[in-house]
Amino acid sequence: MLRTALAGLRAHRLRLLLTALAITLGVGFIAGTFVLNDTVQAGYDQRVTADAAKVDVAVLPKGPDAVLPERLLERIRALDGVTEAQGLIRAPAPVLGKDGKTAGNAPTTALSIVPGPLDRTDIVEGTGPGTDDQAAVLDENTAKAQGFRPGDTITVLDARQREHRFRLVGLLDPGVDQELSYTGAVGFTAATAQRMTGAKGYREIDVAGTAPGLKQAVAAAAGGAYVVKTGGELATDLARAAGVETEMLTLGLLMFGLVAMMVAALVIYNTFNILVAQRTREMALLRCVGATRGQVFGSILLESSVVGVLASALGLLVGYGLASLTLTVLAAVDAPLPTDAAVTLTPVTIAAGLAVGVVVTLGAAVLPARSATRVAPIAALRTQAEEQTFRAGVVRAVLAGLFLLAGLGTAAAGVFVLPPGQQVSLVVVMAGGALTFLAVLILGPVLVRPLSALVGWIPARLFGVPGRLAVGNSGRNPRRAATTTVALTIGVTLMTLISVVTASTRQTMTVKLDEQFPIDYALSSQRLDAVIPRSVATELRGRPELSSVVQLREARVTVAGRRLGVGTYAGPIEPSLTAGSMKGLGPGQAAVDDDLGFGLGTAIQVRTPEAGTVRLKVVALFDSAESPLPQVTVAEGAFDTYFGAIPDTRVLINIRDGVPPARARAVVDAAVAAYPTVRVASSTEIRGQFDETLDMLLMVITGLLGLAILISLLGIANTLSLSVHERTRESALLRALGLTRAQLRRMLSVEALVLGLIGALVGVVLGVAFGWAAIMAMLDGAVFSAPVGQIALFVALSGVAGVLAAVLPARRAARASIVGALATS
């Protein structure tokens, strides 16, 4: 039986090629994900280890905003065995771009670059500041975005927002530090960093020494108020923190890999199912000459395992190539990931790739192998295998009904019962979608015939006899057709669902922006600090190009034991109140965000810098999602009494009707030109940034799901190829009755078109339905939007792809000899 199974593999190697390709692609994607993750993590480890190897002991504060005092550094330097100790300063110091405004979305982080062996800064171009207090280094990402090069002069704001100019002497790589990758970094000498940031202490103290028990000695000197780590412990923590984002990336990629493997499993199942059906006489003859059911079952599983091992091994090589290509692309676009580590296939990745490929292949081949054992030996005496007929049984109908009710009920609970915007709601909707898909999978053979008649109505009339034959063939074997199309259905469902969620999110955010941001321009700072002089709003309010100017002021203070924003406003604004009234809001009264839990009439205590602790009575509650007011809003005069005449935090501006936006923007820009920390944002720019992010996300997800679509198309090509072989005599009879080669090719192409459209149609219905459910569960007050153009494109591409998948099988069928095919028994 072993020799028979191997001979069967050799005889059917062309038939199994597309199956092996499906496994190869699926395993390649998963293996590539593991290789990419291993390489990036190795890069993190190499960088962190290289940096931390310079440090023997590190001292860190316990709180996120806490610092280490100067006296602690002096105590550590006085310890026996300490050869060097340096305090590291790390605090905001905004860098100005060439346009005179603060660079980036967050203030640049200032670093102290220490000289000597404890210097952990990676200078990639130029030099470090050394002892030059007029020199600075900048991270390479900020330098590239702002157009700075070594030798240029850069402007940096100190803690009092005063401008200072420095000579840029080098560029640094932020490495694995995710915070620096986001904010950017500017490096100075320790004295300059302290002067620029006004830091009252250090964020870290690094210690080098040779004495045994150095960590214990440093810990004793520091006391229990600080965290003391060895260099190895520091490296482990830094690598773990840096690897959090790569873990999420890995999980996301593995989800797409599992989808690809699920589609591949369906293709494998369909392939072995057809192969077993075609080899009915062969299996029966083996039974006649003495083969047992177990031997027949084992031979099929042996074939599948050999295919699985070979395809999985090839998939590992494909995964290695995909990971290498991805790292090359990431390096080319300067992604904030370490891409310089050696790309390797680890034993874990090899084992995981082979295991996934072989297990999926064997699992998909079990049912076809089981059906092969049921072939009666008497079947060997038949001249032609009898085509199986499909009947929808009661069990199928009951199971499909139960899954359908459970799926729709679960999804409805996620939408209508659970509160929107919570993770559990989306998980419940996803579970409902999975149950509903199982119902569709069970009902697939029942749906094929009516759907093929519906989808094939136009092709049957456009293509005459070949079209009618194709429509009939597409529904002749419903079980096979359903298994073939369900692979494509998975891909189209997910792509449609993502498109619906993306379009609905965009529409929802547009509506919410119109409600919450009903203005043309907003002035603010990088950190929403009170830095906008009140004179700016006064100047703008007098301009004829503008219809309204609203000032918002806010201070962060302790309210009832919580750090909240207390503020006021000046100008025309209509807050969305849920209770009470703000008319006549006076001293000792406040309007409060209803999410804070304070009721009307409640008295709250607020600690203020000018008036001490004051009592405020809650006279109104407002919806923070619909109003831009601070969490605790008081009257304008009362606010000045409590906090002094502090600057504005935000200024909201509307253009007068009929004024060109460019003219109004020039007026706003001119008013804030002298204030580098004041940034101008427009509602159009905010929508544009949001749309750009969504479009990029959609493009990435579509590309990843494209792998599942490709595998499903291989399944259609495989099914048609095997079906052509199965219908060799039938095709020859049609040719003998007058069907031309062109008409035979057209018949098979239309059949593939119908199969592709059936899969796309079911996928679109499921994708739209559960896209609606997902967006309703994700966002409170979601607005549903279906991108009709994209969905129509998915359907059209599915049909075209199906036709392309039929090119080679149709060509092979048309070139077959009529006499030779009729002689086949």
XYZ file of C-alpha atoms in Angstrom, residues 286-635:
350
model
C -7.654 -2.303 -4.427
C -10.432 -3.671 -2.238
C -10.985 -6.519 -4.723
C -7.335 -7.579 -4.609
C -7.305 -7.676 -0.808
C -6.770 -4.136 0.517
C -8.621 -3.463 3.767
C -10.586 -0.339 4.605
C -7.812 0.723 6.972
C -5.197 0.383 4.235
C -7.246 2.494 1.810
C -7.814 5.088 4.544
C -4.114 5.117 5.382
C -3.051 5.497 1.767
C -5.132 8.661 1.367
C -3.756 10.108 4.609
C -0.227 9.183 3.515
C -0.711 11.099 0.281
C -2.005 14.115 2.158
C 0.824 14.007 4.707
C 3.483 13.871 1.988
C 1.851 16.813 0.210
C 1.578 18.660 3.529
C 5.239 18.113 4.488
C 6.628 19.120 1.092
C 4.340 22.147 0.735
C 5.009 23.251 4.328
C 8.762 23.009 3.811
C 8.424 25.160 0.705
C 6.173 27.498 2.712
C 8.965 28.006 5.260
C 11.249 29.190 2.470
C 8.493 31.457 1.131
C 7.981 32.838 4.654
C 11.700 33.545 4.965
C 11.572 35.442 1.680
C 8.438 37.381 2.708
C 10.020 38.391 6.017
C 13.231 39.509 4.284
C 11.237 41.533 1.759
C 9.130 43.120 4.523
C 12.209 44.110 6.514
C 13.753 45.640 3.390
C 10.621 47.713 2.808
C 10.474 48.771 6.491
C 14.107 49.872 6.351
C 13.452 51.827 3.135
C 10.571 53.791 4.718
C 12.490 54.409 7.975
C 9.986 52.509 10.118
C 10.675 52.834 13.881
C 11.613 49.155 14.122
C 15.059 47.541 14.329
C 15.557 45.933 10.901
C 19.299 45.314 11.046
C 19.259 41.944 12.835
C 20.061 38.784 10.877
C 16.977 37.095 9.397
C 16.873 33.509 10.625
C 14.506 30.553 10.725
C 14.424 29.469 14.355
C 13.611 25.858 15.348
C 10.322 27.059 16.870
C 9.294 28.720 13.596
C 10.239 25.632 11.573
C 8.316 23.347 13.911
C 5.270 25.647 13.971
C 5.193 26.023 10.176
C 5.519 22.292 9.517
C 2.989 21.442 12.221
C 0.378 23.898 10.930
C 0.774 22.794 7.319
C 0.709 19.057 8.020
C -2.112 19.197 10.586
C -4.315 21.338 8.332
C -3.648 19.087 5.339
C -4.315 15.891 7.265
C -7.412 17.338 8.913
C -8.837 18.424 5.562
C -8.172 14.985 4.052
C -9.788 12.907 6.820
C -13.383 13.093 5.545
C -12.464 12.320 1.901
C -10.308 9.415 3.125
C -13.201 8.140 5.204
C -15.529 8.259 2.209
C -12.952 6.298 0.200
C -13.276 3.370 2.621
C -16.985 3.136 1.828
C -16.399 2.259 -1.833
C -17.880 -1.172 -2.460
C -15.589 -3.615 -4.309
C -18.406 -4.270 -6.809
C -17.946 -0.671 -8.015
C -14.836 -1.846 -9.811
C -17.037 -3.718 -12.290
C -18.816 -0.562 -13.438
C -17.632 1.085 -16.617
C -18.239 4.549 -15.244
C -18.566 5.870 -11.752
C -22.059 6.921 -10.877
C -22.368 10.612 -10.170
C -23.530 11.293 -6.649
C -26.795 13.137 -6.216
C -27.397 15.616 -3.447
C -30.475 15.658 -1.248
C -31.062 18.174 1.516
C -31.872 16.083 4.573
C -33.771 16.958 7.723
C -30.611 16.882 9.834
C -28.953 19.471 7.594
C -31.996 21.749 7.764
C -32.266 21.456 11.555
C -28.563 22.097 12.140
C -28.540 25.059 9.753
C -31.626 26.518 11.434
C -30.130 26.161 14.901
C -26.835 27.780 13.898
C -28.650 30.555 12.042
C -30.920 31.361 14.993
C -28.004 31.213 17.420
C -25.829 33.413 15.198
C -28.446 36.066 14.511
C -29.568 36.061 18.146
C -26.012 36.451 19.426
C -25.264 39.255 16.980
C -28.528 41.005 17.903
C -27.571 40.807 21.589
C -24.235 42.439 20.829
C -25.973 45.287 18.981
C -29.200 45.894 20.911
C -28.602 44.528 24.437
C -24.970 45.275 25.319
C -23.807 48.903 25.490
C -21.988 50.097 22.349
C -18.348 51.068 22.406
C -17.240 48.217 24.683
C -14.957 45.391 23.618
C -17.385 42.720 24.816
C -20.073 44.002 22.414
C -17.797 43.580 19.411
C -16.678 40.118 20.577
C -20.316 39.005 20.897
C -21.085 40.293 17.377
C -18.042 38.431 16.030
C -19.230 35.233 17.731
C -22.651 35.713 16.139
C -20.994 36.172 12.766
C -19.033 32.937 13.167
C -22.199 30.980 14.067
C -24.084 32.498 11.128
C -21.251 31.602 8.785
C -21.433 27.990 9.987
C -25.147 28.022 9.108
C -24.348 29.332 5.634
C -21.653 26.671 5.289
C -24.177 23.933 6.130
C -26.771 25.439 3.794
C -24.231 25.986 1.019
C -25.210 22.982 -1.133
C -28.885 23.931 -0.790
C -28.210 27.529 -1.893
C -25.997 26.710 -4.865
C -28.726 25.802 -7.369
C -31.008 28.799 -6.815
C -28.024 31.140 -6.637
C -26.482 29.700 -9.824
C -29.827 30.184 -11.583
C -30.012 33.775 -10.303
C -26.408 34.709 -11.038
C -26.336 32.780 -14.318
C -29.569 34.243 -15.733
C -27.783 36.914 -17.757
C -24.763 34.767 -18.855
C -27.140 31.979 -19.982
C -28.814 34.416 -22.362
C -25.667 36.222 -23.442
C -23.610 33.143 -24.308
C -26.283 30.883 -25.781
C -25.808 27.111 -25.542
C -22.378 27.282 -23.804
C -23.876 29.672 -21.239
C -26.859 27.434 -20.485
C -24.605 24.373 -20.191
C -22.294 26.283 -17.847
C -25.127 27.349 -15.548
C -26.382 23.758 -15.435
C -22.890 22.440 -14.664
C -22.352 24.966 -11.859
C -25.332 23.562 -9.960
C -24.979 19.914 -10.936
C -22.754 18.994 -7.968
C -23.965 21.380 -5.229
C -21.728 19.981 -2.513
C -18.572 20.491 -4.563
C -19.661 23.906 -5.830
C -20.496 25.042 -2.283
C -17.122 23.921 -0.950
C -15.378 25.670 -3.844
C -17.201 28.969 -3.460
C -17.072 29.121 0.345
C -13.315 29.723 0.199
C -13.940 32.815 -1.917
C -16.886 33.753 0.293
C -14.600 34.024 3.331
C -12.297 36.497 1.609
C -15.094 38.626 0.116
C -16.984 38.634 3.438
C -13.986 39.951 5.339
C -13.088 42.526 2.689
C -16.686 43.764 2.489
C -16.964 43.869 6.283
C -13.753 45.910 6.576
C -14.926 48.276 3.826
C -18.295 48.793 5.515
C -16.679 49.357 8.925
C -14.176 51.802 7.417
C -16.808 53.760 5.469
C -19.182 53.818 8.447
C -16.406 54.937 10.803
C -15.493 57.728 8.396
C -19.131 58.829 8.120
C -19.672 58.604 11.879
C -16.555 60.614 12.631
C -17.587 63.231 10.073
C -20.979 63.624 11.745
C -19.425 63.725 15.213
C -16.838 66.260 14.085
C -19.635 68.431 12.713
C -21.391 68.159 16.087
C -18.378 68.471 18.398
C -16.157 70.593 16.161
C -18.688 72.927 14.484
C -15.976 75.459 13.799
C -13.590 76.292 11.002
C -10.345 76.768 12.978
C -9.049 75.868 16.429
C -6.016 77.315 18.184
C -4.267 75.115 20.738
C -0.843 73.959 21.917
C 0.858 70.572 21.656
C -0.127 69.619 25.207
C -3.308 71.741 25.529
C -1.508 74.052 27.918
C -2.742 77.584 28.647
C -0.310 79.357 26.300
C -2.536 81.435 23.957
C -2.406 85.109 24.976
C -5.870 86.589 25.460
C -4.891 89.371 23.088
C -5.018 86.884 20.184
C -8.755 86.291 20.626
C -9.330 90.013 21.146
C -7.576 90.782 17.860
C -9.434 88.054 15.966
C -12.797 89.098 17.362
C -12.397 92.456 15.670
C -11.702 91.050 12.222
C -14.565 91.325 9.689
C -13.600 88.000 8.042
C -14.630 86.048 11.164
C -18.151 85.533 12.515
C -17.409 84.157 15.992
C -14.468 83.601 18.345
C -14.805 81.455 21.498
C -12.118 81.402 24.209
C -11.670 78.380 26.477
C -9.449 78.462 29.568
C -8.635 75.503 31.754
C -6.451 74.525 34.713
C -5.785 71.058 36.125
C -6.535 70.953 39.860
C -7.748 68.540 42.505
C -11.528 68.238 42.713
C -13.019 65.847 45.290
C -9.762 63.893 45.298
C -9.470 63.699 41.498
C -7.326 65.641 39.016
C -9.850 67.377 36.769
C -9.962 70.292 34.375
C -11.634 73.398 35.811
C -12.201 76.195 33.310
C -14.405 78.797 31.720
C -15.343 80.185 28.312
C -15.943 83.516 26.639
C -17.923 83.945 23.450
C -21.014 82.498 21.768
C -21.405 78.826 22.646
C -24.438 76.596 23.206
C -23.484 73.616 25.374
C -25.564 70.425 25.198
C -27.131 70.306 28.686
C -28.594 67.118 30.118
C -29.939 68.762 33.283
C -30.167 72.170 34.912
C -29.395 75.552 33.360
C -26.308 77.718 32.783
C -28.209 80.994 32.544
C -26.905 83.445 35.070
C -23.954 81.223 36.020
C -22.249 83.131 38.825
C -19.629 82.822 41.588
C -19.879 79.632 43.628
C -21.722 77.801 40.824
C -20.520 75.307 38.212
C -21.674 73.246 35.238
C -20.197 69.742 35.349
C -19.593 66.942 32.862
C -22.363 64.385 33.524
C -19.823 61.518 33.295
C -18.194 62.651 36.561
C -21.117 61.408 38.647
C -22.021 64.674 40.400
C -25.750 65.379 40.713
C -27.585 68.689 40.535
C -27.266 70.614 43.776
C -24.115 68.776 44.825
C -21.469 70.923 46.505
C -17.906 70.166 45.403
C -14.657 71.520 46.816
C -11.947 72.817 44.486
C -8.414 73.719 45.540
C -7.332 76.835 43.632
C -3.994 78.709 43.664
C -5.469 82.206 44.179
C -8.571 81.665 46.352
C -7.596 78.506 48.197
C -10.323 75.898 48.603
C -13.685 77.035 47.213
C -17.113 75.363 47.288
C -19.032 75.146 44.034
C -22.682 74.167 43.682
C -23.539 72.081 40.608
C -26.334 73.916 38.750
C -26.079 72.185 35.346
C -24.886 68.968 33.755
C -23.630 68.777 30.158
C -22.711 66.041 27.685
C -18.942 66.208 27.148
C -19.285 64.301 23.859
C -21.395 67.143 22.466
C -19.769 70.153 24.176
C -16.176 71.468 24.217
C -16.476 72.815 27.775
C -13.951 71.928 30.515
C -15.029 69.152 32.904
C -15.927 71.688 35.591
C -17.013 75.017 34.044
C -17.397 78.203 36.092
C -18.216 81.832 35.224
